[in-house]
Amino acid sequence: MTTMTTIPLVHLAHTRSGDKGDTANVGVIAYDAEDYELLRDTLTVERVREHFGDLVEGEVERYELPNLQALNFMLHGALGGGGTVSLMTDAQGKVFSTAMLRMEIPVPAEVAERVRGRGRVPPGFDPGEPVPLEGEA
Amino acid sequence: MSAEDRIIRIGSGQGFWGDDLEAPVRQVEGGPLDYLMMDYLAEVTMSIMQKQRSRDPDAGYARDFVPLMERIFPAIIEKGVRIVTNAGGVNPEGCGQALLEAGRKAGVGGRAKVGVVTGDDLRERLPELIAEGHELLNMETGEPLEPILDQVQSANAYIGARPIMRALEGGADVIVTGRSTDTALTYGPMMHEFGWDPSDHDRVAHGVVAGHINECGAQASGGNAMVDWWTIPAMESVGFPLIEASADGSFVVTKHPGTGGRINRAVVTEQLLYEMGDPSDYITPDVVADLSQLRLEEVGPDRVRVTGVRGRPETDFLKVSIAYSGGWKAVGTLVYAWPDAADKALAADRILRARLDRLGLEFDEIRTELVGWDATHGHLAGPAPADHPEVELRVAVRSQDRAAVERFTRELAPLVLTGPPSVTGFAGGRPRVQEIMAYWPALIRKEAVQPHLNVRILEV
């Protein structure tokens, strides 16, 4: 029997968002192609709607992009009116997608093990240390 | 090399008005390049430029583009790099004239041509267009434009590749447009070089995707990229993306050698999904692109090949971006320190709102965020951390009544001595009252705009 556990989406996928008026788009991209189907089956319109709750006032639409191991969500009424009307810090939805990364996803234990720590800086990371080009290290 | 093997290199030099000023220089000097595209325009930019022009008839374009050109004019003429940009904003003519002067100062007089594309600006034509039956219905609400006509600040049709191609045929070294689509700045040169017709749907659709990748500058070469961002090298000298385009439409996304950043499948995928709607229905003035069969392939270090884009015939419409005065707003902030920082900030917010209420001020919206807790994730951020070191209280208001917003800006500072303790960060003075430029997206039939598009070639 497969042991299931729950992990945040941040370990399974990376995201990018942008705006179109009062609509935020959230692209969700599986790190590993093998996890695309899991995301497609888990990140349903209903579950995404439930996750955001009153942060999204309008409809949620979803498009599947298996060719890019990705899903694209359109979240209508998510940006407080959008553009310069919006009073939000994130009026253009630039970081809206990171709120999606908090979603808790049920996965088999071996998947959780495989993706452990992904999407977060490694322990001991020093942001003050330059990252040289290859060959210049 | 046969014509079929010919590669055209189209680099990205600016992803928005205010982007890295050194990037275009690095693109021109850092390796082989045929075209440099620079995108300066966003939805709100046109209304800002229109305001500048209403104060100064010579203004209304991306002013920093001119000194940049003065710097790179000799190099681009020497190397044969052609510039395609929408820096013209609401005054492409004014931008073109300033460029002539910049070119002469840079010593390319008699050796360079500037192409100026006009006709996208519909502001003065709106009454006539409405009278002709173009309702310019708001694409989000379905309402007609007529009732708010006197509030309109700017109105521009998104125009495509055809005027850019005409300017290239006319020999222009630098092409300045108004509200050209971001993507046409890249696929216009591809259509010109390879002799594509808009009916070459699949090829032009590849060009559209190349344009979508180029239009945000370094966002396609490692900037703002999520995957292992801490390992992306030398972002201090990030190489902006450049497209190596082939006659069959396929292209490689890459950057100059020796520059920082990263171009791989993950980075390019993130950029493809930026501001994406229905990926099978990416509408442009020249073609409708379908990304649902698109393939990305890593073909070398910092090299991603793009194939499989499909295209369908263009629609009968152009999108129109209209900005209109939508009232006033202001944003004020105060910083509260430990202990109990979030409780202090929320108590201050309650007191502030009670005072605004007693003053009888009318607001369409008052929004409170605690920066450091819930500003970007709302309730998903969870309860306030038990021992929050500090938070910034950010209160924003919006009203049709300018006086109400004005009074709000005077109600923040008093909280320092008349509210909860341990508060600072008010040294910047009163918040600024800003006019809201609301966005009105609409469609217009192409025949109402296209005959008015004009291309002029000017000798430097």
Coordinates of C-alpha atoms in Angstrom, one line a residue:
Chain A
M1 CA 0.0 0.0 0.0
T2 CA 1.3 3.5 -0.9
T3 CA 1.8 5.7 2.1
M4 CA 0.5 9.2 1.4
T5 CA 1.6 12.4 2.9
T6 CA 1.0 16.1 2.3
I7 CA 3.5 18.7 1.1
P8 CA 3.3 22.3 -0.1
L9 CA 3.2 22.9 -3.8
V10 CA 6.5 24.8 -3.5
H11 CA 8.4 21.5 -3.6
L12 CA 6.7 20.2 -6.7
A13 CA 6.3 23.2 -9.0
H14 CA 7.6 26.7 -9.9
T15 CA 5.2 29.5 -10.9
R16 CA 5.0 32.8 -12.8
S17 CA 2.2 35.3 -12.7
G18 CA 1.1 38.4 -14.5
D19 CA -2.0 40.5 -15.0
K20 CA -4.6 41.4 -17.6
G21 CA -6.7 44.2 -16.0
D22 CA -8.3 42.7 -12.9
T23 CA -7.4 39.2 -13.8
A24 CA -4.2 37.5 -12.5
N25 CA -2.8 34.6 -14.4
V26 CA -0.8 31.9 -12.5
G27 CA 1.3 29.5 -14.5
V28 CA 2.3 26.3 -12.6
I29 CA 5.2 24.3 -13.9
A30 CA 6.2 20.9 -12.6
Y31 CA 9.8 20.6 -11.7
D32 CA 9.8 17.0 -12.8
A33 CA 7.8 15.9 -15.9
E34 CA 6.7 12.8 -14.0
D35 CA 4.8 15.0 -11.5
Y36 CA 2.7 16.8 -14.2
E37 CA -0.2 14.3 -14.1
L38 CA -0.3 14.5 -10.3
L39 CA -0.6 18.3 -10.5
R40 CA -3.2 18.1 -13.3
D41 CA -5.3 15.8 -11.2
T42 CA -4.9 17.7 -7.9
L43 CA -5.0 21.3 -9.0
T44 CA -8.6 21.3 -10.1
V45 CA -10.5 24.5 -10.7
E46 CA -12.5 23.7 -7.5
R47 CA -9.5 23.2 -5.3
V48 CA -7.7 26.3 -6.5
R49 CA -10.9 28.3 -6.0
E50 CA -11.1 27.0 -2.5
H51 CA -7.5 27.7 -1.7
F52 CA -7.7 31.3 -2.7
G53 CA -11.1 31.9 -1.1
D54 CA -12.0 35.6 -1.0
L55 CA -8.7 36.6 -2.6
V56 CA -10.4 35.8 -5.9
E57 CA -13.8 37.3 -6.5
G58 CA -14.6 36.0 -10.0
E59 CA -14.3 32.8 -11.9
V60 CA -11.3 30.5 -12.1
E61 CA -10.3 29.1 -15.5
R62 CA -7.7 26.5 -16.2
Y63 CA -5.7 25.5 -19.3
E64 CA -3.6 22.4 -19.6
L65 CA -0.1 22.5 -21.3
P66 CA 1.3 19.0 -21.1
N67 CA 3.9 20.1 -23.7
L68 CA 5.4 22.4 -21.1
Q69 CA 4.5 20.2 -18.1
A70 CA 2.4 23.2 -17.0
L71 CA -1.0 24.5 -16.1
N72 CA -2.2 28.0 -16.6
F73 CA -4.9 29.5 -14.3
M74 CA -6.8 32.7 -15.0
L75 CA -8.1 34.1 -11.7
H76 CA -10.7 36.8 -12.4
G77 CA -11.3 39.6 -10.0
A78 CA -8.1 38.9 -8.1
L79 CA -6.4 42.3 -8.3
G80 CA -8.7 44.8 -6.5
G81 CA -9.7 46.4 -9.9
G82 CA -6.3 46.0 -11.5
G83 CA -3.8 48.5 -13.0
T84 CA -3.7 51.9 -11.3
V85 CA -7.2 51.5 -9.8
S86 CA -6.0 48.8 -7.4
L87 CA -4.9 49.7 -4.0
M88 CA -3.0 46.5 -3.5
T89 CA 0.8 46.4 -3.0
D90 CA 0.8 43.7 -5.7
A91 CA -1.7 45.5 -8.0
Q92 CA -0.2 43.8 -11.1
G93 CA -0.2 40.3 -9.6
K94 CA 3.6 40.0 -10.0
V95 CA 3.9 37.7 -6.9
F96 CA 0.3 36.4 -6.9
S97 CA 1.6 33.0 -8.0
T98 CA 3.6 32.5 -4.9
A99 CA 0.4 32.3 -2.8
M100 CA -0.4 29.3 -4.9
L101 CA 2.8 27.6 -3.8
R102 CA 1.4 27.4 -0.3
M103 CA -1.3 24.8 -1.4
E104 CA -1.0 21.5 0.4
I105 CA -0.8 18.6 -2.0
P106 CA -1.3 14.9 -1.1
V107 CA 1.5 12.8 -2.6
P108 CA 3.0 9.3 -2.1
A109 CA 5.7 9.3 0.5
E110 CA 8.4 8.5 -2.1
V111 CA 7.5 11.6 -4.1
A112 CA 7.8 13.7 -0.9
E113 CA 11.2 12.2 -0.3
R114 CA 12.3 12.8 -3.9
V115 CA 11.4 16.5 -3.9
R116 CA 12.4 17.3 -0.3
G117 CA 13.8 20.9 0.1
R118 CA 13.3 21.8 -3.5
G119 CA 12.1 25.3 -4.2
R120 CA 13.8 26.7 -1.1
V121 CA 17.3 28.0 -0.7
P122 CA 19.7 25.3 0.7
P123 CA 20.8 25.5 4.3
G124 CA 23.9 27.7 4.7
F125 CA 23.1 29.8 1.6
D126 CA 24.9 33.2 1.8
P127 CA 23.1 35.9 -0.2
G128 CA 26.2 38.1 0.1
E129 CA 28.4 35.7 -1.8
P130 CA 28.7 36.4 -5.6
V131 CA 27.8 33.6 -8.0
P132 CA 30.6 33.5 -10.6
L133 CA 30.2 32.5 -14.2
E134 CA 31.3 29.0 -14.9
G135 CA 35.0 28.9 -15.5
E136 CA 35.5 32.0 -13.4
A137 CA 35.0 30.3 -10.0
Chain B
M1 CA 25.4 29.0 -46.5
S2 CA 22.1 28.7 -48.3
A3 CA 19.3 31.1 -47.7
E4 CA 17.5 28.4 -45.7
D5 CA 20.3 28.2 -43.2
R6 CA 20.5 32.0 -42.7
I7 CA 20.2 33.1 -39.1
I8 CA 18.8 36.5 -38.0
R9 CA 19.7 37.6 -34.5
I10 CA 17.2 39.8 -32.7
G11 CA 18.2 40.9 -29.3
S12 CA 16.1 42.3 -26.5
G13 CA 17.4 45.6 -25.1
Q14 CA 14.6 46.9 -22.7
G15 CA 11.8 45.0 -21.1
F16 CA 10.0 48.1 -19.8
W17 CA 10.4 51.9 -19.4
G18 CA 13.0 52.0 -16.6
D19 CA 14.9 48.8 -17.3
D20 CA 18.7 48.3 -17.1
L21 CA 20.2 51.2 -19.1
E22 CA 23.4 49.3 -19.8
A23 CA 21.6 46.3 -21.3
P24 CA 21.2 47.7 -24.8
V25 CA 24.9 48.6 -24.8
R26 CA 25.9 45.1 -23.8
Q27 CA 23.7 43.7 -26.5
V28 CA 25.3 45.8 -29.3
E29 CA 28.8 45.4 -28.1
G30 CA 28.8 41.8 -26.8
G31 CA 28.5 39.8 -30.0
P32 CA 26.9 39.4 -33.3
L33 CA 23.5 41.1 -33.6
D34 CA 21.2 42.1 -36.5
Y35 CA 18.3 43.8 -34.7
L36 CA 17.8 45.2 -31.2
M37 CA 14.2 45.5 -30.0
M38 CA 13.2 47.7 -27.0
D39 CA 9.8 47.6 -25.4
Y40 CA 9.0 50.7 -23.3
L41 CA 5.2 50.5 -23.1
A42 CA 2.8 49.0 -20.5
E43 CA -0.9 49.6 -20.2
V44 CA -0.5 52.6 -17.8
T45 CA 2.5 54.1 -19.6
M46 CA 0.6 55.7 -22.4
S47 CA -1.6 57.8 -20.0
I48 CA 1.5 58.9 -18.2
M49 CA 3.1 60.0 -21.4
Q50 CA -0.1 61.7 -22.5
K51 CA 0.0 63.7 -19.3
Q52 CA 3.6 64.7 -19.9
R53 CA 2.7 65.8 -23.4
S54 CA -0.3 67.9 -22.2
R55 CA 2.3 69.9 -20.2
D56 CA 4.9 70.0 -22.9
P57 CA 4.0 69.4 -26.5
D58 CA 7.5 68.0 -27.3
A59 CA 7.2 65.3 -24.6
G60 CA 5.2 62.1 -24.5
Y61 CA 7.8 59.5 -25.3
A62 CA 10.4 57.5 -23.4
R63 CA 12.9 60.3 -23.0
D64 CA 15.8 58.1 -21.8
F65 CA 15.8 56.3 -25.2
V66 CA 17.3 59.4 -26.8
P67 CA 20.6 59.7 -24.7
L68 CA 20.8 55.9 -25.0
M69 CA 20.7 56.2 -28.8
E70 CA 23.3 59.0 -28.7
R71 CA 25.6 56.5 -27.0
I72 CA 25.0 53.6 -29.3
F73 CA 24.3 55.3 -32.7
P74 CA 27.9 55.0 -34.0
A75 CA 28.2 51.4 -33.0
I76 CA 24.8 50.3 -34.6
I77 CA 25.6 52.1 -37.8
E78 CA 29.1 50.6 -37.9
K79 CA 27.8 47.1 -37.2
G80 CA 24.6 47.3 -39.1
V81 CA 22.3 46.7 -36.1
R82 CA 18.8 48.0 -36.7
I83 CA 16.7 49.3 -33.7
V84 CA 13.0 48.6 -33.4
T85 CA 11.2 50.2 -30.5
N86 CA 7.9 51.5 -29.3
A87 CA 9.7 54.3 -27.3
G88 CA 7.6 56.8 -29.3
G89 CA 4.7 56.5 -26.8
V90 CA 2.1 59.1 -27.6
N91 CA 4.6 61.3 -29.6
P92 CA 6.6 59.2 -32.1
E93 CA 7.2 62.3 -34.2
G94 CA 8.7 64.2 -31.3
C95 CA 10.8 61.1 -30.4
G96 CA 12.0 60.9 -34.1
Q97 CA 13.0 64.6 -34.2
A98 CA 15.0 64.2 -30.9
L99 CA 16.7 61.2 -32.5
L100 CA 17.8 63.2 -35.5
E101 CA 19.5 65.6 -33.2
A102 CA 21.0 62.7 -31.2
G103 CA 22.3 61.1 -34.4
R104 CA 24.0 64.3 -35.5
K105 CA 25.6 64.8 -32.1
A106 CA 26.8 61.2 -32.3
G107 CA 28.4 61.9 -35.6
V108 CA 26.2 59.7 -37.9
G109 CA 24.7 62.6 -39.8
G110 CA 24.2 61.6 -43.5
R111 CA 24.7 58.0 -42.6
A112 CA 21.6 57.0 -40.8
K113 CA 17.8 56.9 -41.3
V114 CA 15.0 57.1 -38.7
G115 CA 11.6 55.6 -39.4
V116 CA 8.6 57.0 -37.6
V117 CA 5.3 55.1 -37.4
T118 CA 2.2 57.1 -36.5
G119 CA -1.5 56.5 -36.7
D120 CA -2.2 54.3 -33.6
D121 CA -3.3 57.3 -31.5
L122 CA -7.1 57.4 -31.7
R123 CA -7.7 60.0 -28.9
E124 CA -8.7 62.9 -31.1
R125 CA -10.6 60.6 -33.5
L126 CA -12.8 59.1 -30.7
P127 CA -15.9 61.3 -31.3
E128 CA -15.8 60.7 -35.0
L129 CA -15.3 56.9 -34.5
I130 CA -18.2 56.7 -32.1
A131 CA -20.4 58.7 -34.5
E132 CA -19.4 56.1 -37.2
G133 CA -20.8 53.4 -35.0
H134 CA -17.6 52.1 -33.3
E135 CA -18.9 51.7 -29.8
L136 CA -15.5 50.7 -28.2
L137 CA -17.3 48.4 -25.7
N138 CA -15.3 47.6 -22.6
M139 CA -14.0 44.1 -23.1
E140 CA -14.5 43.3 -19.4
T141 CA -17.9 45.0 -18.7
G142 CA -19.5 45.3 -22.1
E143 CA -20.3 49.0 -21.5
P144 CA -20.0 51.6 -24.3
L145 CA -17.3 54.3 -24.1
E146 CA -19.5 57.3 -25.0
P147 CA -20.6 58.2 -21.4
I148 CA -17.0 58.6 -20.2
L149 CA -15.6 60.1 -23.3
D150 CA -14.7 63.4 -21.6
Q151 CA -12.6 61.5 -19.0
V152 CA -10.5 59.8 -21.7
Q153 CA -6.8 60.6 -21.4
S154 CA -5.3 58.4 -24.1
A155 CA -6.6 55.9 -26.6
N156 CA -4.2 53.8 -28.8
A157 CA -4.7 50.9 -31.1
Y158 CA -2.2 48.1 -30.7
I159 CA -0.7 47.9 -34.2
G160 CA 1.3 45.0 -35.6
A161 CA 4.2 44.3 -37.9
R162 CA 3.2 45.8 -41.2
P163 CA 4.2 49.4 -40.6
I164 CA 7.5 48.2 -39.1
M165 CA 8.1 46.1 -42.2
R166 CA 7.4 49.2 -44.4
A167 CA 9.9 51.2 -42.4
L168 CA 12.5 48.5 -42.8
E169 CA 11.9 48.3 -46.5
G170 CA 12.4 52.1 -46.5
G171 CA 15.9 51.6 -45.1
A172 CA 15.4 52.9 -41.6
D173 CA 18.2 52.1 -39.1
V174 CA 16.0 53.1 -36.2
I175 CA 12.3 52.6 -36.1
V176 CA 10.2 54.4 -33.6
T177 CA 6.5 53.5 -33.1
G178 CA 3.7 54.4 -30.8
R179 CA 1.6 51.6 -29.4
S180 CA 3.0 48.8 -31.4
T181 CA 2.4 45.4 -29.8
D182 CA 5.5 44.3 -27.8
T183 CA 5.8 41.1 -29.9
A184 CA 5.7 42.9 -33.3
L185 CA 9.0 44.6 -32.5
T186 CA 10.6 41.1 -32.8
Y187 CA 8.5 39.4 -35.4
G188 CA 8.3 42.4 -37.7
P189 CA 12.1 42.1 -38.5
M190 CA 11.6 38.3 -39.0
M191 CA 8.8 38.8 -41.5
H192 CA 10.9 41.4 -43.3
E193 CA 14.1 39.4 -43.4
F194 CA 12.5 36.1 -44.5
G195 CA 9.9 37.6 -46.7
W196 CA 7.0 36.0 -44.7
D197 CA 3.5 37.0 -45.5
P198 CA 0.8 37.2 -42.7
S199 CA -0.6 34.1 -44.5
D200 CA 2.5 32.1 -43.4
H201 CA 0.6 31.6 -40.2
D202 CA 2.8 29.0 -38.5
R203 CA 6.0 30.9 -39.2
V204 CA 4.6 34.3 -38.1
A205 CA 3.2 32.6 -35.0
H206 CA 6.7 31.4 -34.1
G207 CA 7.8 35.0 -34.5
V208 CA 5.1 36.0 -32.0
V209 CA 6.4 33.6 -29.5
A210 CA 9.9 34.9 -30.1
G211 CA 8.5 38.3 -29.4
H212 CA 6.8 37.2 -26.2
I213 CA 10.2 35.9 -25.0
N214 CA 12.0 39.0 -25.9
E215 CA 9.5 41.5 -24.6
C216 CA 10.4 41.3 -20.9
G217 CA 14.1 41.6 -21.2
A218 CA 16.1 39.5 -18.8
Q219 CA 13.0 37.8 -17.4
A220 CA 13.7 35.3 -20.2
S221 CA 17.4 35.0 -19.3
G222 CA 17.5 34.4 -15.6
G223 CA 16.0 37.5 -14.0
N224 CA 13.0 37.0 -11.8
A225 CA 13.4 33.2 -12.4
M226 CA 12.3 30.9 -9.7
V227 CA 14.2 27.7 -10.3
D228 CA 17.4 27.5 -8.1
W229 CA 17.6 31.3 -8.4
W230 CA 20.4 31.4 -5.9
T231 CA 22.7 29.5 -8.4
I232 CA 22.1 31.8 -11.4
P233 CA 25.5 33.3 -12.2
A234 CA 26.6 36.9 -12.5
M235 CA 23.2 38.6 -12.5
E236 CA 25.2 41.9 -12.0
S237 CA 26.1 41.6 -15.7
V238 CA 23.0 39.6 -17.0
G239 CA 22.9 39.0 -20.7
F240 CA 19.5 39.9 -22.2
P241 CA 17.9 37.3 -24.4
L242 CA 18.4 37.2 -28.1
I243 CA 16.6 35.2 -30.7
E244 CA 18.4 33.3 -33.5
A245 CA 15.7 33.1 -36.0
S246 CA 15.5 30.7 -39.0
A247 CA 13.6 30.9 -42.2
D248 CA 11.3 28.0 -41.3
G249 CA 10.1 29.9 -38.2
S250 CA 11.9 27.9 -35.6
F251 CA 14.3 29.8 -33.4
V252 CA 16.9 29.5 -30.6
V253 CA 16.7 31.7 -27.4
T254 CA 20.2 32.5 -26.3
K255 CA 22.4 35.4 -25.0
H256 CA 25.9 36.7 -25.7
P257 CA 28.8 34.6 -24.4
G258 CA 30.5 35.8 -21.2
T259 CA 27.3 37.4 -19.8
G260 CA 25.5 36.4 -16.6
G261 CA 22.1 34.9 -16.2
R262 CA 20.7 31.5 -17.4
I263 CA 18.6 30.3 -20.3
N264 CA 17.1 26.9 -20.0
R265 CA 13.8 25.2 -20.4
A266 CA 12.5 26.2 -17.0
V267 CA 13.4 29.9 -17.4
V268 CA 11.9 30.1 -20.9
T269 CA 8.7 28.2 -19.7
E270 CA 8.2 30.8 -16.9
Q271 CA 8.5 33.6 -19.4
L272 CA 6.1 31.9 -21.8
L273 CA 3.5 31.7 -19.1
Y274 CA 3.9 35.4 -18.1
E275 CA 0.6 37.3 -18.7
M276 CA -0.7 34.2 -20.6
G277 CA -4.4 33.7 -21.1
D278 CA -5.7 30.8 -23.3
P279 CA -2.4 29.4 -24.7
S280 CA -4.1 28.2 -27.8
D281 CA -5.5 31.6 -28.6
Y282 CA -2.8 34.2 -28.4
I283 CA -4.2 37.0 -30.5
T284 CA -2.0 39.6 -32.3
P285 CA -2.7 42.0 -35.1
D286 CA -1.1 39.7 -37.7
V287 CA -1.8 36.2 -36.6
V288 CA -3.4 34.1 -33.8
A289 CA -0.8 31.9 -32.2
D290 CA -1.4 28.5 -30.6
L291 CA 1.2 27.4 -28.1
S292 CA -0.4 24.1 -27.2
Q293 CA 1.9 22.0 -29.3
L294 CA 5.0 24.2 -28.7
R295 CA 8.2 22.3 -28.0
L296 CA 11.2 23.5 -26.0
E297 CA 14.6 21.8 -26.3
E298 CA 17.8 22.5 -24.6
V299 CA 20.4 22.4 -27.4
G300 CA 23.5 23.7 -25.6
P301 CA 24.5 25.8 -22.7
D302 CA 22.1 28.8 -22.5
R303 CA 20.5 27.7 -25.7
V304 CA 16.8 26.7 -26.0
R305 CA 15.2 25.8 -29.3
V306 CA 11.5 26.6 -29.9
T307 CA 9.5 24.7 -32.5
G308 CA 5.9 23.5 -33.0
V309 CA 4.0 26.8 -32.8
R310 CA 0.9 26.9 -34.8
G311 CA -0.8 29.9 -36.3
R312 CA -4.3 30.8 -37.5
P313 CA -5.5 33.8 -39.6
E314 CA -5.6 37.2 -38.0
T315 CA -9.0 38.5 -36.7
D316 CA -10.8 41.6 -38.1
F317 CA -10.1 43.6 -35.0
L318 CA -7.3 45.5 -33.3
K319 CA -7.2 45.9 -29.5
V320 CA -7.5 49.4 -28.2
S321 CA -6.0 50.5 -25.0
I322 CA -7.9 53.5 -23.4
A323 CA -7.0 55.2 -20.2
Y324 CA -9.5 57.5 -18.4
S325 CA -9.5 59.5 -15.2
G326 CA -11.0 57.3 -12.6
G327 CA -10.7 59.4 -9.4
W328 CA -7.9 59.8 -6.9
K329 CA -5.9 57.7 -4.5
A330 CA -3.2 57.8 -1.9
V331 CA -1.1 55.3 0.0
G332 CA 0.3 56.0 3.5
T333 CA 2.6 53.9 5.6
L334 CA 3.9 53.8 9.2
V335 CA 6.3 51.2 10.8
Y336 CA 5.5 49.6 14.2
A337 CA 8.2 47.8 16.2
W338 CA 8.3 44.9 18.6
P339 CA 6.7 44.0 20.9
D340 CA 3.2 43.2 19.6
A341 CA 3.9 45.1 16.3
A342 CA 0.9 43.7 14.4
D343 CA -1.5 44.4 17.2
K344 CA -0.3 48.0 17.4
A345 CA -0.6 48.4 13.6
L346 CA -4.1 47.0 13.5
A347 CA -5.2 49.2 16.5
A348 CA -3.8 52.2 14.7
D349 CA -5.8 51.3 11.5
R350 CA -9.0 51.0 13.5
I351 CA -8.4 54.5 15.0
L352 CA -7.6 56.0 11.6
R353 CA -10.7 54.6 10.0
A354 CA -12.9 55.9 12.9
R355 CA -11.4 59.4 12.4
L356 CA -12.0 59.2 8.6
D357 CA -15.5 58.1 9.3
R358 CA -16.2 61.0 11.8
L359 CA -14.9 63.5 9.2
G360 CA -17.6 62.2 6.9
L361 CA -15.2 61.5 4.0
E362 CA -16.4 59.3 1.2
F363 CA -14.1 56.6 -0.2
D364 CA -14.8 54.0 -2.8
E365 CA -12.4 51.7 -1.0
I366 CA -10.0 51.7 2.0
R367 CA -7.5 48.9 2.0
T368 CA -5.2 48.0 4.9
E369 CA -2.2 45.7 4.5
L370 CA 0.5 44.8 7.1
V371 CA 3.7 44.6 5.0
G372 CA 5.7 41.9 6.6
W373 CA 2.7 39.8 7.1
D374 CA -0.3 39.7 4.8
A375 CA 0.4 42.3 2.0
T376 CA 1.0 39.7 -0.8
H377 CA -0.7 36.5 0.4
G378 CA -3.7 37.8 2.3
H379 CA -5.3 35.2 4.6
L380 CA -3.1 32.5 3.1
A381 CA -0.2 34.0 5.1
G382 CA -1.9 32.6 8.2
P383 CA -2.2 34.3 11.7
A384 CA 0.3 37.0 12.6
P385 CA 3.6 35.5 13.8
A386 CA 3.5 35.5 17.7
D387 CA 6.7 37.6 18.1
H388 CA 6.7 39.7 15.0
P389 CA 9.8 41.9 15.0
E390 CA 8.1 44.8 13.1
V391 CA 5.4 45.5 10.5
E392 CA 4.6 48.3 8.1
L393 CA 1.1 49.5 8.3
R394 CA 0.0 50.4 4.7
V395 CA -3.3 52.1 4.2
A396 CA -4.6 53.0 0.8
V397 CA -7.7 54.9 -0.2
R398 CA -9.6 55.6 -3.4
S399 CA -12.3 58.2 -4.0
Q400 CA -13.9 60.3 -6.7
D401 CA -13.5 63.2 -4.3
R402 CA -10.0 64.6 -4.4
A403 CA -10.5 66.6 -1.2
A404 CA -11.3 63.4 0.7
V405 CA -8.1 61.8 -0.5
E406 CA -6.2 65.0 0.3
R407 CA -7.6 65.0 3.9
F408 CA -6.6 61.3 4.3
T409 CA -3.0 62.2 3.6
R410 CA -3.1 64.5 6.6
E411 CA -4.5 61.8 9.0
L412 CA -1.5 59.5 9.0
A413 CA 1.2 61.5 10.8
P414 CA -1.1 62.4 13.7
L415 CA -1.2 58.7 14.6
V416 CA 2.4 59.0 15.7
L417 CA 1.4 60.9 18.8
T418 CA -2.2 60.0 19.1
G419 CA -2.2 56.3 18.7
P420 CA -0.4 53.1 19.7
P421 CA 3.3 53.3 20.7
S422 CA 6.6 52.4 19.1
V423 CA 5.9 53.9 15.7
T424 CA 8.3 55.4 13.1
G425 CA 9.0 55.7 9.4
F426 CA 7.0 58.8 8.7
A427 CA 10.0 61.0 7.8
G428 CA 9.1 60.9 4.1
G429 CA 6.3 63.4 4.7
R430 CA 2.6 63.3 3.6
P431 CA 1.5 60.7 1.1
R432 CA 1.1 62.0 -2.5
V433 CA -2.4 62.3 -4.0
Q434 CA -2.3 60.4 -7.4
E435 CA -4.8 60.6 -10.2
I436 CA -6.1 57.1 -11.1
M437 CA -5.8 56.2 -14.7
A438 CA -8.4 53.5 -15.2
Y439 CA -8.0 51.0 -18.1
W440 CA -10.6 50.5 -20.7
P441 CA -9.7 47.7 -23.1
A442 CA -11.8 47.6 -26.3
L443 CA -11.7 46.3 -29.9
I444 CA -12.0 48.2 -33.1
R445 CA -12.3 47.0 -36.7
K446 CA -9.0 47.1 -38.5
E447 CA -10.3 49.2 -41.4
A448 CA -10.9 52.1 -38.9
V449 CA -7.2 52.3 -38.1
Q450 CA -5.0 50.7 -40.8
P451 CA -5.6 53.4 -43.5
H452 CA -4.4 56.0 -41.0
L453 CA -1.1 54.3 -40.2
N454 CA 1.8 56.3 -41.6
V455 CA 5.5 55.6 -42.0
R456 CA 8.0 58.4 -42.5
I457 CA 11.7 57.9 -43.2
L458 CA 13.9 60.8 -42.0
E459 CA 17.5 61.3 -42.8
V460 CA 19.8 62.1 -39.9

